Amino acid sequence: MSTVGLDRRTRRRQATITEILDVAIELMETEGVAALSLSAVARQLGMQPPSLYQYFPSKIAIYDALFQRGSELQRDAYRTALATATTDDLLELNLIAATAFCRWCLANPVYTQLLFWRTIPGFEPSPEAYAPARETLQDLREHLRTTAEAGRLRPEAASDEGIALYTSLMAGLLSQQVANEPDASFEDGRFIRMLPTVLEMFYQHYAPTRGKK
């Protein structure tokens, strides 16, 4: 969040919030996503737990803020990949964006668990925290719709069913990779490197000629 134009007190508060979230991520990396402790966060920051409540009233509030931050980072990685690509081929653009998405997820396993797996009992992101994720899904839908309008896929690729299939394929690859080879790179992971093949399966399912007589 930009602090330009904010008064000194507001900037200081925002800096403390950022520090709290950074410490929470560090602790979740070592202790586990669901094992986050407000007392541990406060201790790491050198403050008393009651002081932490001035910024976050509960552990769920920290999870919610991290969900929003992670969603924004993931969305920006996807958008940056599309904006900086040097090809006009729509299917190749999709591979570039999907690769950026998967790379980000593997590089940020704590956020990935929080965003895509129900690791926190009882936690549901607030509408505000979930908004960036909805934007990413809309970006994907628009890209698939454009690809269909260009004659590369059937329009159904951008339907709710098409989006569900696409995201299920991505989540499946990531789940297999993280579960079996959590420390492997994108290039070396035996599951994630099948991304082009999985996308080709999606393209074949929604190929313009499929089902025509």
XYZ file of N, CA and C in Angstrom:
639
model
N 0.845 -1.193 0.000
C 0.000 0.000 0.000
C 0.880 1.242 0.000
N 0.605 2.207 -0.877
C 1.383 3.435 -0.946
C 1.096 4.321 0.254
N 2.157 4.949 0.781
C 1.996 5.863 1.908
C 2.116 7.315 1.480
N 2.205 7.553 0.157
C 2.326 8.915 -0.353
C 1.077 9.708 0.024
N 1.277 10.891 0.585
C 0.150 11.753 0.936
C -0.446 11.488 2.297
N 0.075 10.476 3.013
C -0.448 10.182 4.346
C 0.321 10.976 5.390
N -0.349 11.297 6.504
C 0.356 12.005 7.567
C 1.296 11.042 8.289
N 2.163 11.614 9.134
C 3.207 10.816 9.769
C 2.635 9.694 10.624
N 1.588 9.980 11.361
C 0.991 8.958 12.230
C 0.414 7.802 11.414
N -0.244 8.145 10.323
C -0.834 7.103 9.474
C 0.260 6.279 8.807
N 1.341 6.939 8.382
C 2.457 6.214 7.762
C 3.093 5.253 8.761
N 3.231 5.729 10.007
C 3.823 4.873 11.039
C 2.934 3.663 11.305
N 1.629 3.902 11.346
C 0.702 2.786 11.578
C 0.763 1.783 10.428
N 0.808 2.307 9.198
C 0.861 1.415 8.052
C 2.162 0.618 8.029
N 3.260 1.252 8.433
C 4.543 0.551 8.495
C 4.499 -0.575 9.520
N 3.823 -0.333 10.642
C 3.705 -1.369 11.674
C 2.853 -2.526 11.174
N 1.772 -2.218 10.478
C 0.918 -3.267 9.910
C 1.717 -4.125 8.937
N 2.497 -3.469 8.090
C 3.332 -4.206 7.138
C 4.309 -5.111 7.862
N 4.908 -4.602 8.924
C 5.876 -5.390 9.691
C 5.197 -6.579 10.354
N 4.010 -6.377 10.873
C 3.263 -7.479 11.491
C 3.004 -8.587 10.469
N 2.582 -8.195 9.284
C 2.277 -9.185 8.247
C 3.546 -9.896 7.792
N 4.645 -9.160 7.688
C 5.915 -9.784 7.295
C 6.352 -10.826 8.323
N 6.231 -10.477 9.597
C 6.605 -11.410 10.662
C 5.676 -12.625 10.659
N 4.391 -12.395 10.435
C 3.427 -13.499 10.396
C 3.793 -14.499 9.290
N 4.176 -13.988 8.125
C 4.576 -14.868 7.029
C 5.811 -15.671 7.412
N 6.788 -15.016 8.027
C 8.012 -15.705 8.442
C 7.709 -16.826 9.432
N 6.849 -16.550 10.390
C 6.487 -17.563 11.376
C 5.708 -18.713 10.739
N 4.837 -18.393 9.793
C 4.061 -19.432 9.122
C 4.959 -20.326 8.280
N 6.051 -19.771 7.779
C 6.996 -20.567 6.994
C 7.670 -21.640 7.848
N 7.913 -21.326 9.106
C 8.618 -22.258 9.979
C 7.682 -23.103 10.843
N 6.555 -22.522 11.247
C 5.661 -23.214 12.174
C 4.456 -23.855 11.491
N 4.159 -23.443 10.264
C 2.974 -23.940 9.583
C 1.912 -22.862 9.492
N 1.139 -22.890 8.424
C 0.161 -21.836 8.176
C -0.893 -21.761 9.266
N -1.378 -22.906 9.715
C -2.455 -22.923 10.702
C -1.956 -22.725 12.130
N -0.635 -22.714 12.311
C -0.075 -22.646 13.665
C 0.291 -21.229 14.083
N -0.135 -20.240 13.330
C 0.206 -18.856 13.646
C -0.288 -18.482 15.037
N 0.575 -17.828 15.801
C 0.250 -17.401 17.167
C 0.436 -15.896 17.280
N -0.592 -15.214 17.764
C -0.486 -13.774 17.959
C 0.586 -13.442 18.986
N 0.722 -14.278 20.008
C 1.747 -14.048 21.027
C 3.134 -14.135 20.409
N 3.321 -15.083 19.503
C 4.618 -15.232 18.849
C 4.913 -14.034 17.948
N 3.897 -13.549 17.254
C 4.078 -12.366 16.406
C 4.472 -11.167 17.262
N 3.749 -10.962 18.355
C 4.039 -9.839 19.239
C 5.439 -9.955 19.825
N 5.812 -11.151 20.236
C 7.134 -11.369 20.824
C 8.232 -11.065 19.813
N 8.020 -11.487 18.571
C 9.004 -11.235 17.518
C 9.171 -9.740 17.265
N 8.101 -8.998 17.449
C 8.125 -7.554 17.202
C 8.526 -6.756 18.437
N 8.669 -7.446 19.570
C 9.036 -6.755 20.792
C 7.911 -5.923 21.380
N 6.681 -6.360 21.171
C 5.537 -5.644 21.739
C 4.690 -6.600 22.563
N 3.845 -6.042 23.413
C 2.925 -6.843 24.205
C 1.721 -7.242 23.338
N 1.187 -8.462 23.541
C 0.032 -8.902 22.742
C -1.116 -7.892 22.697
N -1.473 -7.232 23.815
C -2.567 -6.253 23.724
C -2.290 -5.131 22.734
N -1.011 -4.782 22.552
C -0.659 -3.737 21.588
C -0.936 -4.192 20.163
N -0.769 -5.495 19.935
C -1.022 -6.042 18.593
C -2.483 -5.895 18.206
N -3.367 -5.968 19.216
C -4.799 -5.884 18.938
C -5.216 -4.493 18.441
N -4.355 -3.513 18.612
C -4.650 -2.189 18.075
C -4.605 -2.187 16.544
N -3.916 -3.181 16.004
C -3.760 -3.272 14.545
C -4.603 -4.402 13.953
N -4.660 -5.512 14.664
C -5.458 -6.651 14.213
C -6.205 -7.220 15.414
N -7.535 -7.209 15.392
C -8.311 -7.650 16.552
C -8.282 -9.155 16.781
N -7.818 -9.920 15.792
C -7.810 -11.374 15.929
C -6.820 -11.986 14.944
N -6.546 -13.250 15.132
C -5.675 -13.975 14.206
C -6.333 -14.078 12.833
N -7.651 -14.229 12.818
C -8.375 -14.306 11.548
C -8.190 -13.015 10.752
N -8.114 -11.887 11.438
C -7.907 -10.607 10.748
C -6.543 -10.567 10.069
N -5.531 -11.171 10.698
C -4.213 -11.245 10.067
C -4.268 -12.151 8.848
N -4.908 -13.288 8.982
C -5.063 -14.177 7.831
C -5.770 -13.460 6.675
N -6.780 -12.679 7.011
C -7.541 -11.977 5.981
C -6.659 -10.963 5.255
N -5.866 -10.215 6.026
C -4.968 -9.236 5.419
C -3.914 -9.915 4.550
N -3.412 -11.061 5.001
C -2.424 -11.800 4.212
C -3.053 -12.387 2.952
N -4.303 -12.823 3.062
C -5.006 -13.334 1.884
C -5.110 -12.239 0.830
N -5.483 -11.030 1.266
C -5.596 -9.926 0.319
C -4.237 -9.574 -0.284
N -3.213 -9.501 0.564
C -1.879 -9.178 0.054
C -1.411 -10.239 -0.954
N -1.581 -11.513 -0.608
C -1.171 -12.582 -1.511
C -1.934 -12.549 -2.825
N -3.234 -12.282 -2.748
C -4.060 -12.205 -3.957
C -3.603 -11.067 -4.868
N -3.235 -9.954 -4.254
C -2.759 -8.807 -5.032
C -1.424 -9.115 -5.708
N -0.519 -9.754 -4.974
C 0.787 -10.107 -5.532
C 0.644 -11.105 -6.678
N -0.223 -12.100 -6.479
C -0.432 -13.109 -7.515
C -1.079 -12.498 -8.749
N -2.066 -11.628 -8.537
C -2.718 -10.926 -9.645
C -1.709 -10.084 -10.428
N -0.867 -9.368 -9.700
C 0.109 -8.499 -10.366
C 1.134 -9.302 -11.154
N 1.518 -10.468 -10.640
C 2.461 -11.320 -11.371
C 1.844 -11.796 -12.685
N 0.569 -12.156 -12.640
C -0.150 -12.599 -13.837
C -0.251 -11.464 -14.855
N -0.636 -10.287 -14.377
C -0.812 -9.153 -15.278
C 0.514 -8.681 -15.867
N 1.551 -8.671 -15.057
C 2.857 -8.248 -15.542
C 3.358 -9.172 -16.638
N 3.136 -10.466 -16.470
C 3.567 -11.432 -17.482
C 2.892 -11.160 -18.824
N 1.601 -10.859 -18.792
C 0.884 -10.558 -20.033
C 1.329 -9.227 -20.620
N 1.540 -8.231 -19.765
C 1.865 -6.889 -20.238
C 3.262 -6.807 -20.844
N 4.165 -7.655 -20.386
C 5.552 -7.589 -20.856
C 5.888 -8.650 -21.888
N 4.923 -9.488 -22.237
C 5.177 -10.532 -23.236
C 5.457 -9.906 -24.598
N 6.278 -10.583 -25.388
C 6.677 -10.042 -26.696
C 6.043 -10.803 -27.850
N 5.002 -11.553 -27.569
C 4.314 -12.298 -28.621
C 2.858 -11.865 -28.704
N 2.268 -12.008 -29.875
C 0.847 -11.717 -30.063
C 0.018 -12.998 -30.136
N 0.692 -14.145 -30.131
C -0.023 -15.414 -30.205
C -0.788 -15.643 -28.911
N -2.093 -15.774 -28.995
C -2.939 -15.820 -27.803
C -2.705 -17.062 -26.953
N -2.472 -18.210 -27.590
C -2.215 -19.416 -26.814
C -0.847 -19.352 -26.146
N 0.118 -18.779 -26.825
C 1.438 -18.606 -26.220
C 1.374 -17.616 -25.065
N 0.576 -16.569 -25.227
C 0.386 -15.615 -24.137
C -0.209 -16.296 -22.915
N -1.130 -17.200 -23.152
C -1.747 -17.910 -22.044
C -0.726 -18.764 -21.306
N 0.172 -19.416 -22.063
C 1.223 -20.208 -21.436
C 2.151 -19.320 -20.612
N 2.481 -18.148 -21.143
C 3.354 -17.217 -20.421
C 2.711 -16.787 -19.110
N 1.429 -16.438 -19.162
C 0.730 -16.003 -17.947
C 0.583 -17.152 -16.950
N 0.252 -18.337 -17.451
C 0.101 -19.499 -16.570
C 1.437 -19.875 -15.935
N 2.514 -19.735 -16.699
C 3.848 -20.012 -16.152
C 4.191 -19.028 -15.041
N 3.891 -17.745 -15.267
C 4.150 -16.736 -14.239
C 3.343 -17.033 -12.980
N 2.089 -17.447 -13.156
C 1.229 -17.792 -12.030
C 1.824 -18.948 -11.229
N 2.238 -20.013 -11.925
C 2.780 -21.193 -11.245
C 4.123 -20.891 -10.591
N 4.953 -20.113 -11.263
C 6.239 -19.723 -10.661
C 6.002 -18.965 -9.358
N 5.060 -18.033 -9.386
C 4.772 -17.253 -8.184
C 4.298 -18.168 -7.062
N 3.429 -19.092 -7.375
C 2.892 -19.996 -6.358
C 3.996 -20.848 -5.735
N 4.910 -21.364 -6.554
C 5.990 -22.187 -6.022
C 6.976 -21.357 -5.210
N 7.154 -20.091 -5.592
C 8.081 -19.219 -4.873
C 7.482 -18.678 -3.580
N 6.168 -18.790 -3.434
C 5.465 -18.253 -2.263
C 4.542 -19.308 -1.665
N 5.108 -20.390 -1.135
C 4.280 -21.521 -0.687
C 3.316 -21.186 0.441
N 3.692 -20.246 1.334
C 2.782 -19.907 2.429
C 1.541 -19.213 1.896
N 1.744 -18.221 1.026
C 0.602 -17.556 0.409
C -0.230 -18.557 -0.393
N 0.441 -19.447 -1.100
C -0.267 -20.419 -1.938
C -1.177 -21.301 -1.101
N -0.672 -21.767 0.050
C -1.515 -22.570 0.933
C -2.712 -21.771 1.428
N -2.464 -20.525 1.760
C -3.545 -19.677 2.283
C -4.584 -19.371 1.215
N -4.127 -19.159 -0.028
C -5.031 -18.762 -1.103
C -5.814 -19.931 -1.691
N -5.178 -21.103 -1.792
C -5.770 -22.172 -2.599
C -6.126 -23.442 -1.842
N -5.733 -23.549 -0.589
C -6.101 -24.718 0.205
C -6.729 -24.259 1.501
N -7.672 -25.018 2.000
C -8.369 -24.644 3.242
C -7.552 -25.140 4.443
N -6.471 -24.430 4.704
C -5.561 -24.824 5.775
C -5.929 -24.217 7.123
N -6.825 -23.227 7.129
C -7.204 -22.535 8.360
C -8.648 -22.883 8.704
N -8.877 -23.718 9.702
C -10.261 -24.066 10.067
C -11.089 -22.818 10.368
N -12.227 -22.726 9.711
C -13.152 -21.632 9.974
C -12.846 -20.326 9.268
N -11.738 -20.274 8.525
C -11.383 -19.012 7.868
C -12.022 -18.899 6.489
N -12.705 -17.790 6.264
C -13.233 -17.426 4.956
C -12.786 -15.999 4.673
N -12.141 -15.740 3.534
C -11.702 -14.374 3.254
C -12.885 -13.424 3.128
N -12.689 -12.209 3.575
C -13.722 -11.192 3.443
C -13.871 -10.814 1.976
N -14.995 -10.205 1.594
C -15.161 -9.774 0.193
C -14.025 -8.857 -0.268
N -13.556 -7.986 0.603
C -12.457 -7.089 0.229
C -11.181 -7.858 -0.026
N -10.888 -8.839 0.824
C -9.670 -9.629 0.656
C -9.738 -10.507 -0.586
N -10.952 -10.951 -0.926
C -11.111 -11.857 -2.074
C -11.179 -11.109 -3.407
N -11.371 -9.801 -3.350
C -11.566 -9.023 -4.575
C -10.422 -9.171 -5.583
N -9.139 -9.123 -5.181
C -8.066 -9.287 -6.173
C -8.094 -10.650 -6.862
N -8.500 -11.691 -6.137
C -8.606 -13.018 -6.746
C -9.704 -13.028 -7.811
N -10.793 -12.341 -7.531
C -11.863 -12.231 -8.532
C -11.367 -11.492 -9.772
N -10.521 -10.498 -9.567
C -9.963 -9.752 -10.696
C -9.092 -10.661 -11.565
N -8.314 -11.521 -10.934
C -7.474 -12.457 -11.686
C -8.323 -13.420 -12.500
N -9.383 -13.921 -11.885
C -10.287 -14.819 -12.612
C -10.947 -14.100 -13.791
N -11.296 -12.836 -13.597
C -11.890 -12.064 -14.681
C -10.873 -11.824 -15.791
N -9.623 -11.573 -15.422
C -8.559 -11.434 -16.428
C -8.448 -12.702 -17.259
N -8.479 -13.847 -16.577
C -8.402 -15.131 -17.278
C -9.586 -15.313 -18.200
N -10.777 -15.010 -17.711
C -11.978 -15.166 -18.530
C -11.905 -14.284 -19.786
N -11.462 -13.033 -19.606
C -11.358 -12.124 -20.748
C -10.332 -12.622 -21.753
N -9.226 -13.156 -21.263
C -8.200 -13.666 -22.178
C -8.728 -14.872 -22.961
N -9.414 -15.775 -22.282
C -9.969 -16.945 -22.978
C -11.074 -16.530 -23.946
N -11.842 -15.511 -23.575
C -12.893 -15.015 -24.465
C -12.264 -14.412 -25.735
N -11.206 -13.648 -25.556
C -10.499 -13.066 -26.706
C -9.924 -14.158 -27.591
N -9.386 -15.197 -26.967
C -8.825 -16.325 -27.722
C -9.912 -17.027 -28.516
N -11.089 -17.163 -27.922
C -12.213 -17.784 -28.623
C -12.696 -16.914 -29.776
N -12.749 -15.601 -29.547
C -13.188 -14.677 -30.602
C -12.224 -14.687 -31.792
N -10.966 -15.026 -31.522
C -9.970 -15.119 -32.589
C -10.030 -16.465 -33.303
N -10.926 -17.341 -32.866
C -11.092 -18.628 -33.526
C -10.147 -19.707 -33.051
N -9.430 -19.466 -31.943
C -8.470 -20.458 -31.461
C -9.086 -21.455 -30.491
N -10.193 -21.073 -29.863
C -10.907 -21.941 -28.945
C -12.402 -21.751 -29.142
N -13.201 -22.704 -28.649
C -14.634 -22.516 -28.647
C -15.029 -21.537 -27.546
N -16.137 -20.820 -27.702
C -16.569 -19.859 -26.674
C -16.742 -20.483 -25.304
N -17.057 -21.777 -25.263
C -17.264 -22.442 -23.978
C -16.016 -22.427 -23.092
N -14.855 -22.186 -23.682
C -13.617 -22.135 -22.889
C -13.677 -21.033 -21.849
N -14.420 -19.962 -22.138
C -14.526 -18.829 -21.215
C -15.782 -18.909 -20.354
N -16.501 -20.021 -20.411
C -17.711 -20.189 -19.597
C -17.318 -20.526 -18.152
N -18.302 -20.570 -17.275
C -18.028 -20.951 -15.891
C -17.408 -22.341 -15.819
N -17.913 -23.238 -16.663
C -17.365 -24.598 -16.686
C -15.923 -24.586 -17.183
N -15.658 -23.777 -18.211
C -14.299 -23.691 -18.741
C -13.331 -23.134 -17.712
N -13.740 -22.096 -16.997
C -12.900 -21.514 -15.959
C -12.656 -22.533 -14.849
N -13.692 -23.279 -14.483
C -13.553 -24.298 -13.434
C -12.570 -25.378 -13.859
N -12.661 -25.802 -15.130
C -11.739 -26.821 -15.622
C -10.313 -26.291 -15.638
N -10.129 -25.085 -16.131
C -8.800 -24.484 -16.229
C -8.159 -24.370 -14.841
N -8.881 -23.803 -13.892
C -8.319 -23.612 -12.561
C -8.098 -24.944 -11.841
N -8.931 -25.933 -12.131
C -8.733 -27.258 -11.535
C -7.445 -27.891 -12.045
N -7.168 -27.722 -13.320
C -5.930 -28.252 -13.893
C -4.709 -27.583 -13.261
N -4.770 -26.257 -13.102
C -3.654 -25.540 -12.481
C -3.464 -25.980 -11.027
N -4.575 -26.046 -10.292
C -4.501 -26.426 -8.880
C -3.986 -27.852 -8.727
N -4.383 -28.734 -9.642
C -3.916 -30.118 -9.582
C -2.413 -30.222 -9.761
N -1.887 -29.506 -10.737
C -0.437 -29.508 -10.954
C 0.299 -28.979 -9.726
N -0.170 -27.849 -9.210
C 0.487 -27.248 -8.062
C 0.406 -28.155 -6.833
N -0.741 -28.770 -6.618
C -0.904 -29.654 -5.468
C 0.057 -30.835 -5.538
N 0.159 -31.438 -6.703
C 1.066 -32.572 -6.877
C 2.515 -32.153 -6.669
N 2.858 -30.982 -7.209
C 4.237 -30.519 -7.092
C 4.599 -30.207 -5.641
N 3.741 -29.440 -4.972
C 4.020 -29.039 -3.596
C 4.009 -30.241 -2.658
N 3.112 -31.206 -2.901
C 3.002 -32.363 -2.022
C 4.175 -33.325 -2.176
N 4.686 -33.449 -3.399
C 5.693 -34.473 -3.668
C 7.119 -33.946 -3.790
N 7.265 -32.737 -4.305
C 8.603 -32.154 -4.480
C 8.564 -30.676 -4.093
N 8.346 -30.378 -2.829
C 8.151 -28.978 -2.410
C 9.355 -28.080 -2.658
N 10.549 -28.653 -2.744
C 11.755 -27.840 -2.903
C 12.267 -27.785 -4.339
N 11.578 -28.447 -5.258
C 12.041 -28.466 -6.648
C 11.745 -27.135 -7.330
N 12.575 -26.767 -8.281
C 12.360 -25.544 -9.043
C 11.277 -25.776 -10.098
N 10.837 -24.694 -10.704
C 9.841 -24.804 -11.767
C 10.378 -25.660 -12.908
N 11.665 -25.473 -13.236
C 12.262 -26.215 -14.351
C 12.447 -27.693 -14.037
N 12.726 -28.006 -12.766
C 13.050 -29.387 -12.402
C 11.874 -30.181 -11.858
N 10.812 -29.505 -11.442
C 9.677 -30.221 -10.865
C 9.016 -31.142 -11.877
N 8.893 -32.410 -11.530
C 8.382 -33.360 -12.517
C 6.886 -33.216 -12.772
N 6.181 -32.520 -11.897
C 4.760 -32.278 -12.131
C 4.541 -30.926 -12.816
N 5.131 -29.885 -12.258
C 4.861 -28.544 -12.773
C 5.397 -28.355 -14.184
N 6.433 -29.086 -14.565
C 6.962 -28.915 -15.913
C 6.032 -29.503 -16.976
N 4.975 -30.189 -16.524
C 3.965 -30.688 -17.464
C 2.927 -29.630 -17.802
N 3.132 -28.394 -17.340
C 2.174 -27.319 -17.590
C 1.809 -27.171 -19.067
N 2.775 -27.128 -20.008
C 2.393 -27.001 -21.424
C 1.500 -28.151 -21.894
N 1.769 -29.358 -21.403
C 0.962 -30.518 -21.792
C -0.460 -30.398 -21.261
N -0.581 -29.968 -20.024
C -1.908 -29.808 -19.412
C -2.706 -28.728 -20.132
N -2.050 -27.628 -20.480
C -2.736 -26.577 -21.225
C -3.171 -27.076 -22.594
N -2.333 -27.893 -23.211
C -2.698 -28.450 -24.519
C -3.939 -29.326 -24.397
N -4.071 -30.053 -23.310
C -5.272 -30.851 -23.070
C -6.506 -29.944 -23.000
N -6.361 -28.808 -22.322
C -7.460 -27.841 -22.235
C -7.802 -27.316 -23.627
N -6.779 -26.962 -24.416
C -7.007 -26.430 -25.761
C -7.697 -27.472 -26.644
N -7.289 -28.722 -26.522
C -7.894 -29.776 -27.338
C -9.357 -29.989 -26.958
N -9.643 -29.880 -25.661
C -11.021 -30.066 -25.212
C -11.931 -28.981 -25.780
N -11.393 -27.761 -25.898
C -12.181 -26.644 -26.420
C -11.731 -26.220 -27.818
N -11.163 -27.166 -28.541
C -10.727 -26.858 -29.906
C -11.930 -26.488 -30.768
N -11.791 -25.532 -31.684
C -12.923 -25.086 -32.520
C -13.544 -26.202 -33.349
N -12.734 -27.186 -33.710
C -13.227 -28.260 -34.578
C -13.779 -29.452 -33.791
N -13.610 -29.449 -32.496
C -14.062 -30.579 -31.688
C -15.589 -30.688 -31.752
N -16.073 -31.882 -32.040
C -17.507 -32.124 -32.058
C -18.178 -31.793 -33.367
N -17.433 -31.170 -34.315
C -18.042 -30.827 -35.611
C -18.064 -32.062 -36.492
N -19.085 -32.155 -37.304
C -19.219 -33.275 -38.234
C -18.903 -32.827 -39.644
